[in-house]
Tab-separated table of C-alpha atoms and ligand atoms in Angstrom:
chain	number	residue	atom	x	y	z
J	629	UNK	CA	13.838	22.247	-11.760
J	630	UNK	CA	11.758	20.059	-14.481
J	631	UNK	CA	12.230	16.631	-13.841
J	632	UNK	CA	13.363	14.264	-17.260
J	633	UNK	CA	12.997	10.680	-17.330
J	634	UNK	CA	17.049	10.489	-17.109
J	635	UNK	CA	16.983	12.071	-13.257
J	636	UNK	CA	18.259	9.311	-11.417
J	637	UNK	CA	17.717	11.056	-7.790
J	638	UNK	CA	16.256	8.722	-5.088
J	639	UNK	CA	13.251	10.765	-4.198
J	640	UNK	CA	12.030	10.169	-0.414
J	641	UNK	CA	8.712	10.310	1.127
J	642	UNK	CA	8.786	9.690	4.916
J	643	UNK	CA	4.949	9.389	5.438
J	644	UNK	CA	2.593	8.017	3.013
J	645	UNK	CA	-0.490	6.007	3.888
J	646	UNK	CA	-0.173	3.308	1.548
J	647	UNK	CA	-1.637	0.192	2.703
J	648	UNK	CA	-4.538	2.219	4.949
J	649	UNK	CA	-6.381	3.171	2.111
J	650	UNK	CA	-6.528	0.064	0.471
J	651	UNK	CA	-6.970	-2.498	3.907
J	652	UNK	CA	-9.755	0.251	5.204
J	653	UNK	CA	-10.814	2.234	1.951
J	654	UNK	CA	-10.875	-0.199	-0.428
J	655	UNK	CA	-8.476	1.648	-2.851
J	656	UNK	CA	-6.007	-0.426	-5.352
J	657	UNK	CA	-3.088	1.222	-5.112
J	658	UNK	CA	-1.780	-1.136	-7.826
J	659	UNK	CA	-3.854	1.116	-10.315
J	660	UNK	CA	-3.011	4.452	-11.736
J	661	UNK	CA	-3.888	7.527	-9.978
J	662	UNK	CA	-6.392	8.333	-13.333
J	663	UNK	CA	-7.873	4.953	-12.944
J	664	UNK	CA	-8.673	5.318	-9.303
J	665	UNK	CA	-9.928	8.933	-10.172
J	666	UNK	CA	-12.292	6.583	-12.478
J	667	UNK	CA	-13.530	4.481	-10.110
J	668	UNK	CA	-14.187	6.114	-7.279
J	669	UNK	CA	-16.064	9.541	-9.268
J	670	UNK	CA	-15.221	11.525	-5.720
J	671	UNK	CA	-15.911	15.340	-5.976
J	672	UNK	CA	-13.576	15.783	-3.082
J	673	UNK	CA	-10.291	13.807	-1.550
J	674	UNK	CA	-9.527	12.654	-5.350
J	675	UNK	CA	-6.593	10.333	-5.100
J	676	UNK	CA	-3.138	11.127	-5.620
J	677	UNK	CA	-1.186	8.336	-4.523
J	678	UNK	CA	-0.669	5.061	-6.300
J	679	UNK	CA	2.629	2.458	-7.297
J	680	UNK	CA	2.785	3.005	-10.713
J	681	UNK	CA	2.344	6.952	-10.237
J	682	UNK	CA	5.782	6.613	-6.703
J	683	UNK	CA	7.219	4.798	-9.778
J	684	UNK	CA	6.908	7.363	-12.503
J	685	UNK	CA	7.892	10.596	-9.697
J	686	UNK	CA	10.885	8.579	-8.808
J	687	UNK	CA	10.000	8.421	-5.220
J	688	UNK	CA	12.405	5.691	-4.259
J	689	UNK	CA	11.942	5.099	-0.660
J	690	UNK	CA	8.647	5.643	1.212
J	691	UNK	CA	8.223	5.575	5.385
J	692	UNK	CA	4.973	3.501	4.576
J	693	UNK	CA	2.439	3.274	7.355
J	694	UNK	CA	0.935	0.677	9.669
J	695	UNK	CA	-2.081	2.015	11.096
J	696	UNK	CA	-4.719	0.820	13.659
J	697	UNK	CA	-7.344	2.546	12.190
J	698	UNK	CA	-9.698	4.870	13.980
J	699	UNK	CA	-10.589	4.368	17.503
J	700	UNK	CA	-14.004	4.084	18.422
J	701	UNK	CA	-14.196	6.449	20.609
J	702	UNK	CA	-12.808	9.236	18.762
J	703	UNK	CA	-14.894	8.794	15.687
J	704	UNK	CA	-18.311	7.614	16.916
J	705	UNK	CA	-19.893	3.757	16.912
J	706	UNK	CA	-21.456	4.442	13.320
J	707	UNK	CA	-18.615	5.864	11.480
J	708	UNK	CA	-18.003	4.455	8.064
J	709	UNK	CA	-16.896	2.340	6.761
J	710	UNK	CA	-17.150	0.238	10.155
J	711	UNK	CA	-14.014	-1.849	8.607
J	712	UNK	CA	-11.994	1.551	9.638
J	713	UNK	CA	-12.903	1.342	13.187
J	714	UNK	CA	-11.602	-0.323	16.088
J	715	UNK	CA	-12.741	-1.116	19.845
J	716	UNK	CA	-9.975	-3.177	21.350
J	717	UNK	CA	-5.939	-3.075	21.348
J	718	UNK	CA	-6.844	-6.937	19.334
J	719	UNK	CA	-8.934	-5.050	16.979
J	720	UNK	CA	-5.941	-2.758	16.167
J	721	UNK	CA	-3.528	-5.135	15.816
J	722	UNK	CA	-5.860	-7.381	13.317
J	723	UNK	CA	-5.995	-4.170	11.474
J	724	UNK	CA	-2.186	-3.775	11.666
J	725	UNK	CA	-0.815	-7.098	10.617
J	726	UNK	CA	-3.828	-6.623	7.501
J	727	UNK	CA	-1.299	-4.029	6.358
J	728	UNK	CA	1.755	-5.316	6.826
J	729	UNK	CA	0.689	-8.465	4.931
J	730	UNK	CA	-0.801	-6.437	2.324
J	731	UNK	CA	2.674	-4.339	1.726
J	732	UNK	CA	4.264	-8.221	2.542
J	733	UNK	CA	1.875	-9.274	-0.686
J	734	UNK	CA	3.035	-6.308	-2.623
J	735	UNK	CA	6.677	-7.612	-2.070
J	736	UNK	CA	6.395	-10.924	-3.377
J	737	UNK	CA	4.290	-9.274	-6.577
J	738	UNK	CA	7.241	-7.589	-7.246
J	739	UNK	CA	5.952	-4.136	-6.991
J	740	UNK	CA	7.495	-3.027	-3.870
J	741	UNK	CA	10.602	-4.224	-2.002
J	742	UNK	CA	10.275	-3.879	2.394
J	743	UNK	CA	13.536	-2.201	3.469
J	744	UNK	CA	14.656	-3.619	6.940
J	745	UNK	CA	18.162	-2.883	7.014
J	746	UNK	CA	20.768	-0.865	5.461
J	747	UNK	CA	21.908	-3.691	3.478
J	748	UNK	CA	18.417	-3.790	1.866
J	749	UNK	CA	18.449	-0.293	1.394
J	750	UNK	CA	22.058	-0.501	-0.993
J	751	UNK	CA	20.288	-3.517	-2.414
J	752	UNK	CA	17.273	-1.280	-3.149
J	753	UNK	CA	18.551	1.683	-4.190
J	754	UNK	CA	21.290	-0.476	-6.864
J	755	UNK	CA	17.349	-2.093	-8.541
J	756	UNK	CA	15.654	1.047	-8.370
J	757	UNK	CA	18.233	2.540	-10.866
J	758	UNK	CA	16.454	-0.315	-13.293
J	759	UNK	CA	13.314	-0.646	-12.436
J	760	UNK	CA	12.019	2.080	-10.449
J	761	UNK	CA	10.196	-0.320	-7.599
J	762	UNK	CA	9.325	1.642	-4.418
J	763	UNK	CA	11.165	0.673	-1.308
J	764	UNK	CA	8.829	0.705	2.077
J	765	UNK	CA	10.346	0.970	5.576
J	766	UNK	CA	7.121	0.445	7.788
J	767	UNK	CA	6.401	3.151	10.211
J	768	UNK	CA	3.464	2.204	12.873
J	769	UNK	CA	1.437	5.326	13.379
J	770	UNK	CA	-0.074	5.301	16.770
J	771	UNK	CA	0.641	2.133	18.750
J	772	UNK	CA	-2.446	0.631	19.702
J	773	UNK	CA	-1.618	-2.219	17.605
J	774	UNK	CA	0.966	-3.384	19.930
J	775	UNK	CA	-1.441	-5.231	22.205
J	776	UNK	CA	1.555	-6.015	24.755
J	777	UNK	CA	5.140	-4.496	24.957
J	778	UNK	CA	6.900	-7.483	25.363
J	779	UNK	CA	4.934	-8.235	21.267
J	780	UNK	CA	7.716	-5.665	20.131
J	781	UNK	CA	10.309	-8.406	19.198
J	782	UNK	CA	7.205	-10.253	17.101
J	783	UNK	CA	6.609	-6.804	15.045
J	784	UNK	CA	10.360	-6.327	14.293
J	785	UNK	CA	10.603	-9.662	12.837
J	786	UNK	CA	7.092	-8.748	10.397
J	787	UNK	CA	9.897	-5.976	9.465
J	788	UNK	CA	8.313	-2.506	11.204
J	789	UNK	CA	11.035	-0.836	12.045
J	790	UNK	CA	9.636	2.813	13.062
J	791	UNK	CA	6.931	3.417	15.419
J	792	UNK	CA	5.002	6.514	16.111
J	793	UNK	CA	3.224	6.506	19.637
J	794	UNK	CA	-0.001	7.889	19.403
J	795	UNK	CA	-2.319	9.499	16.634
J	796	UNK	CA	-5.107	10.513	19.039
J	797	UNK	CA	-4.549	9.219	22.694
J	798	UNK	CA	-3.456	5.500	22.560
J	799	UNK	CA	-2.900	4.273	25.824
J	800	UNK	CA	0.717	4.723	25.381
J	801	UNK	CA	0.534	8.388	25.959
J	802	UNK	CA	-1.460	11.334	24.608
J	803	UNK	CA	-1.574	12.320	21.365
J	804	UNK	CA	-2.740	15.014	19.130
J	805	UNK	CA	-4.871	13.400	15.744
J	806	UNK	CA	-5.177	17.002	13.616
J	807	UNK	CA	-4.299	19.636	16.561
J	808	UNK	CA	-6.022	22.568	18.116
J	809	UNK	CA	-4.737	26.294	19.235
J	810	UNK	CA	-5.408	24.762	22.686
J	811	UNK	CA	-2.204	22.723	23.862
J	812	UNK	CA	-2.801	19.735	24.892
J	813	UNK	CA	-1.882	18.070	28.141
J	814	UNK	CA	-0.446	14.794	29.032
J	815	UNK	CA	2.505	12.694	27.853
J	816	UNK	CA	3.606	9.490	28.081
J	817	UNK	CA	1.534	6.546	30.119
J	818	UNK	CA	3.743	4.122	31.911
J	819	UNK	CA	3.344	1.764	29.244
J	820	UNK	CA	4.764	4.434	27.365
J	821	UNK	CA	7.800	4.716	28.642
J	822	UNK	CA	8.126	1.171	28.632
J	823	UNK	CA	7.830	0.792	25.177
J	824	UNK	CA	10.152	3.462	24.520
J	825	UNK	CA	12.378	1.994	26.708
J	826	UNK	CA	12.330	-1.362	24.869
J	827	UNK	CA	12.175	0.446	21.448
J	828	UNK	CA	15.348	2.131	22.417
J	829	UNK	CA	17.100	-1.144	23.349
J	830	UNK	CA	15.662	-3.368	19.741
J	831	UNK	CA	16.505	-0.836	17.289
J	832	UNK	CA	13.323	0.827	16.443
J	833	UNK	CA	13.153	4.450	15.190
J	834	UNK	CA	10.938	6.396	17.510
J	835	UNK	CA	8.641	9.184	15.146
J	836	UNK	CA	7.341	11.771	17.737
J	837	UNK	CA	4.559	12.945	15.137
J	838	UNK	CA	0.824	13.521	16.549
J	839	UNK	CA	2.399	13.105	20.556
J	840	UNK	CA	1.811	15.705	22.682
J	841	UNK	CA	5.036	17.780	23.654
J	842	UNK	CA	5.211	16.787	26.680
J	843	UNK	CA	5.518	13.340	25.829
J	844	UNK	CA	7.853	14.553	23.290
J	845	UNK	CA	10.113	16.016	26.101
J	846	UNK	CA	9.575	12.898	28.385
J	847	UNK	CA	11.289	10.810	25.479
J	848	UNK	CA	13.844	13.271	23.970
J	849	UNK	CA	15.362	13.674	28.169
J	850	UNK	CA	15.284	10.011	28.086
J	851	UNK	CA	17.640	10.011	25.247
J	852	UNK	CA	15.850	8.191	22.736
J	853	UNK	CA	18.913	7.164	20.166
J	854	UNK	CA	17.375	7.316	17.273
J	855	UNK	CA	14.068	10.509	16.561
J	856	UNK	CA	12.542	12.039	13.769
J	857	UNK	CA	9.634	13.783	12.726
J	858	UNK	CA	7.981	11.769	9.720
J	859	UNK	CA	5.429	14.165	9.313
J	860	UNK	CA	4.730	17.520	10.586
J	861	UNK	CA	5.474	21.220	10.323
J	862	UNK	CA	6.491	24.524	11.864
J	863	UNK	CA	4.014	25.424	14.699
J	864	UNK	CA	5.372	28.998	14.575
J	865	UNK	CA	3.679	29.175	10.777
J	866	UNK	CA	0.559	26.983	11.965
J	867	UNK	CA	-0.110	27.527	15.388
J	868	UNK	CA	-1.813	24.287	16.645
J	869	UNK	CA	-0.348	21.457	18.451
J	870	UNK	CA	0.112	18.737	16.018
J	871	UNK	CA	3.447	21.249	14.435
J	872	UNK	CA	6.324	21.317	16.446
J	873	UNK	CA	7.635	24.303	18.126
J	874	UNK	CA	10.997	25.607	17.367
J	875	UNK	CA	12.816	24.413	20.744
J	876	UNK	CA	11.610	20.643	19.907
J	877	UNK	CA	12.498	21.165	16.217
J	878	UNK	CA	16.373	21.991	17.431
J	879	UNK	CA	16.348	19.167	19.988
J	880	UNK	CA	15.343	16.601	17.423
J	881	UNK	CA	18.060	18.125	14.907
J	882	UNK	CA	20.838	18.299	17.670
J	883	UNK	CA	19.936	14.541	17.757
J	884	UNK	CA	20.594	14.043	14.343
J	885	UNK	CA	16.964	13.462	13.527
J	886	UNK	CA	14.802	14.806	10.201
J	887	UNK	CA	11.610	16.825	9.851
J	888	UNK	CA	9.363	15.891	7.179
J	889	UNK	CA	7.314	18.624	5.736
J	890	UNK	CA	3.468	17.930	5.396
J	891	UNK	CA	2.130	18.696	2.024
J	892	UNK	CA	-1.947	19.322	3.338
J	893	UNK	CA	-3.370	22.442	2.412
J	894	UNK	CA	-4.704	23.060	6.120
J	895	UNK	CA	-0.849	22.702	8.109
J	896	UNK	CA	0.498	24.751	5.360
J	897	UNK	CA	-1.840	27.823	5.603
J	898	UNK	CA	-4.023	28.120	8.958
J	899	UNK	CA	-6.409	30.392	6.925
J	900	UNK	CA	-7.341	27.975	4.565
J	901	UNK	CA	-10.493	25.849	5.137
J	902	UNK	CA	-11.841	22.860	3.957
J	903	UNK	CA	-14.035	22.923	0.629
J	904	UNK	CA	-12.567	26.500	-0.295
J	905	UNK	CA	-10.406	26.203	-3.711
J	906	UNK	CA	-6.670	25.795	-3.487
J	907	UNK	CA	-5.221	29.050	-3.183
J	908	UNK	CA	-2.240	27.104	-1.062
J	909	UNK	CA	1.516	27.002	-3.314
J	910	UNK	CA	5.028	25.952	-2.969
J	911	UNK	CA	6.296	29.461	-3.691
J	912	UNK	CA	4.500	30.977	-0.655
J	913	UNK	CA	3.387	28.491	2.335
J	914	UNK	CA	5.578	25.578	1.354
J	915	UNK	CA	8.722	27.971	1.346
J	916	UNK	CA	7.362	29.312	4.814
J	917	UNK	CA	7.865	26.325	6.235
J	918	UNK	CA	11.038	24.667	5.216
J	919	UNK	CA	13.149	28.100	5.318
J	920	UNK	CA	11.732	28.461	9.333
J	921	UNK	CA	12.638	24.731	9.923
J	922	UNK	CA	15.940	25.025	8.017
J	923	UNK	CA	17.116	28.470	9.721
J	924	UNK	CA	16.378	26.708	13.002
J	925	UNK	CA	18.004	23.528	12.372
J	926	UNK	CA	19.834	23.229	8.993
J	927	UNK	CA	18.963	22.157	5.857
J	928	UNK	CA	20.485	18.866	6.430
J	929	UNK	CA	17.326	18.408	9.072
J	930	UNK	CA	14.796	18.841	6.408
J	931	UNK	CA	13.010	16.698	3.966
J	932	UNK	CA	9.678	15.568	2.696
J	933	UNK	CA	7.166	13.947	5.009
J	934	UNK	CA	4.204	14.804	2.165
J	935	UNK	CA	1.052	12.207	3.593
J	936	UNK	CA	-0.781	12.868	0.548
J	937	UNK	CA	-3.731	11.200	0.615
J	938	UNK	CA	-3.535	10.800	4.394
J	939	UNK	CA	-7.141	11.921	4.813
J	940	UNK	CA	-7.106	14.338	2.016
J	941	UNK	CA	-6.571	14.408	-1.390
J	942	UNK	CA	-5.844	16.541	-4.298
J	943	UNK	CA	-8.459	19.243	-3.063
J	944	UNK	CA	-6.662	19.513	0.124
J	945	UNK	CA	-3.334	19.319	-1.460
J	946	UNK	CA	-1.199	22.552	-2.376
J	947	UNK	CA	-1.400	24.340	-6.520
J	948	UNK	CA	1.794	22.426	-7.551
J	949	UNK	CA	0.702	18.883	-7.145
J	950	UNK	CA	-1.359	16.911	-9.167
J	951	UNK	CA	-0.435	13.255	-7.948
J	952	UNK	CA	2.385	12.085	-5.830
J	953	UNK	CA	4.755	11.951	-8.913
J	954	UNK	CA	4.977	16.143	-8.661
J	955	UNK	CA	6.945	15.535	-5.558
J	956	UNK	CA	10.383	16.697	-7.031
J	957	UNK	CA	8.635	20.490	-7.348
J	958	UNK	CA	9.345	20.944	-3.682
J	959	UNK	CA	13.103	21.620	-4.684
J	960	UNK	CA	12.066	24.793	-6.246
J	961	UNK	CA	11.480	26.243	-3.077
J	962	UNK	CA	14.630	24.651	-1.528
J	963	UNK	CA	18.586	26.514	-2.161
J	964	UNK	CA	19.913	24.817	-5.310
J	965	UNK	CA	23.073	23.409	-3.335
J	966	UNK	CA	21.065	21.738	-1.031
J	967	UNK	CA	18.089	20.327	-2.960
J	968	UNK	CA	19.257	16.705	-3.599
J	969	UNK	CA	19.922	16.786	0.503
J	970	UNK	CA	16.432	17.928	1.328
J	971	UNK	CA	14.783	15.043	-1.703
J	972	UNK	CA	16.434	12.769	-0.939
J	973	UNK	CA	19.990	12.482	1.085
J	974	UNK	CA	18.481	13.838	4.540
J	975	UNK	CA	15.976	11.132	4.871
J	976	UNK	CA	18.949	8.322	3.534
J	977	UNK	CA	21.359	9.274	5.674
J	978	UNK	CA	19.025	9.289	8.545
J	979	UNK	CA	18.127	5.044	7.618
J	980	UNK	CA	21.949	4.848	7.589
J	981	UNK	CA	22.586	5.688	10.868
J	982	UNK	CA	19.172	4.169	12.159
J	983	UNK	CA	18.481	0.767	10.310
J	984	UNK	CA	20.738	-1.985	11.756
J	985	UNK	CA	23.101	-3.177	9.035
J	986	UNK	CA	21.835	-6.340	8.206
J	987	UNK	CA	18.296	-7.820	8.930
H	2497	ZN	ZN1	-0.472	11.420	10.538
């Protein structure tokens, strides 16, 4: 399937760190992927990611992240650059509300449009036919930001509209940052399940990536309306904890929920290591993945959750992609008659059924 400059398919990413790596790494995104390449002269984690590049791969729609940074604690006092690390739940949210005003910024520029509600995303998808823009729904990874629950009306109005408990623990429950073979233990806090419960009740899309299962389970028997998986792949292929195992995969499909597959080198293939050179593909471990997810759950449960430059970058990043814009190769590892779903109409329908109609 080459791609030509006529394809007019809404490409979807549901996890990209966009505004992270320019509030805490000091990357312009508004710069082409060869220009940032330039700049930064980086032997390893070479970008991928940039506007102009989601503009030329026709990736219409991106889940774009809100992050807290890195928690002290996890990372060590002197980590670098100290701008990525935070102490206090005020700390995170400072962080936070640095990257919502950043995508807010990117908005008003006119190189992004923020998609809060289905309305916005017919609006966006109608301009995108012209001018290719990227549309962001904001997705919260790990909620330390939200210093208290009752907050969760404020962040709604700034536009977030998915949330993600934890990356590593958060003291909303315990998560799981990159996973071990070692499960680990602990779900939700009580302030967890409070601010699922008020999530549940204000709209919010709950994304159970990096949570431990059994927080997982503690949410999905609550009957949390509205679940995906922005980001994360088939533990039975990459046996740590931060991939889901087959039972949670089929709960969060009989829900009506999407898994997006993770396009990192290291949850593709658990032999591959750091610093070795890509031997990771499409053809082999990408195909893994998305035919065990699909055979569990459907094909209409699948779809691209790629976090390119999430941490990594092209070294880390499977044969077939050079920058973000080589996104459309994953449908040559996906059944012809259900390619467009898996690029593209999986992830829309899902905002269909999940965004409120109007903002
Ligand atoms: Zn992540």
């Amino acid at each position: 399937m080459e791609r030509s400059s006529s394809n007019n398919l809404p490409l979807v990413d549901s996890h990209l760190d966009l505004a992270e790596n320019a509030t805490l790494f000091g990357r312009d995104l508004t710069s082409s992927v060869a220009e940032i390449r330039a700049v930064e002269k980086r032997a390893a984690g070479q970008a991928t990611v940039s506007l102009p590049e989601l503009e030329r791969g026709g990736i219409a729609v991106v889940f774009a992240t809100v992050t807290a940074g890195f928690l002290a604690e996890d990372v060590g006092e002197g980590s670098e650059p100290g701008s990525a690390v935070y102490r206090t739940p005020e700390e995170a949210e400072t962080q936070a509300l640095a990257q919502i005003e950043l995508y807010e910024r990117w908005e008003e520029q006119g190189r992004a449009r923020i998609i809060r509600s289905v309305g916005d995303l017919d609006r966006h998808l109608r301009l995108w036919r012209h001018d290719r823009r990227p549309g962001l729904v904001l997705l919260m990874e790990g909620a330390d930001p939200i210093v208290h629950v009752p907050d969760l009306p404020e962040w709604w109005r700034r536009g977030l509209r998915m949330i993600g408990l934890t990356f590593g623990d958060t003291r909303y429950g315990a998560g799981v940052a990159g996973g071990g073979p070692t499960f680990k233990r602990g779900g939700l806090t009580p302030d967890g399940f409070e601010l699922l419960g008020q999530m549940a009740d204000l709209g919010f899309v709950w994304d159970i990536s990096h949570l431990a299962e059994e927080g997982i389970w503690q949410g999905l028997d609550l009957g949390f309306p509205r679940v995906c998986a922005s980001h994360a792949n088939a533990r039975a292929l990459t046996p740590t904890d931060r991939h889901l195992g087959d039972e949670v995969m089929r709960a969060v499909a009989e829900r009506g929920g999407v898994i997006g597959l993770v396009l990192y080198n290291g949850f593709l293939d658990p032999g591959w290591r750091r610093g070795e050179p890509t031997s990771v593909t499409f053809d082999e471990h990408l195909r893994r993945h998305a035919s065990h997810i699909a055979n569990l759950c459907g094909w209409n449960h699948v779809g691209i959750g790629s976090d390119l430059d999430g941490g990594f970058g092209l070294e880390e990043s499977p044969l077939e992609i050079d920058t973000v814009a080589d996104l459309y190769r994953v449908g040559s590892v996906v059944p012809a008659d259900v390619r467009e779903a898996v690029l593209s109409a999986n992830w829309l329908d899902f905002l269909r059924i999940s965004l409120p109609q109007t903002s």
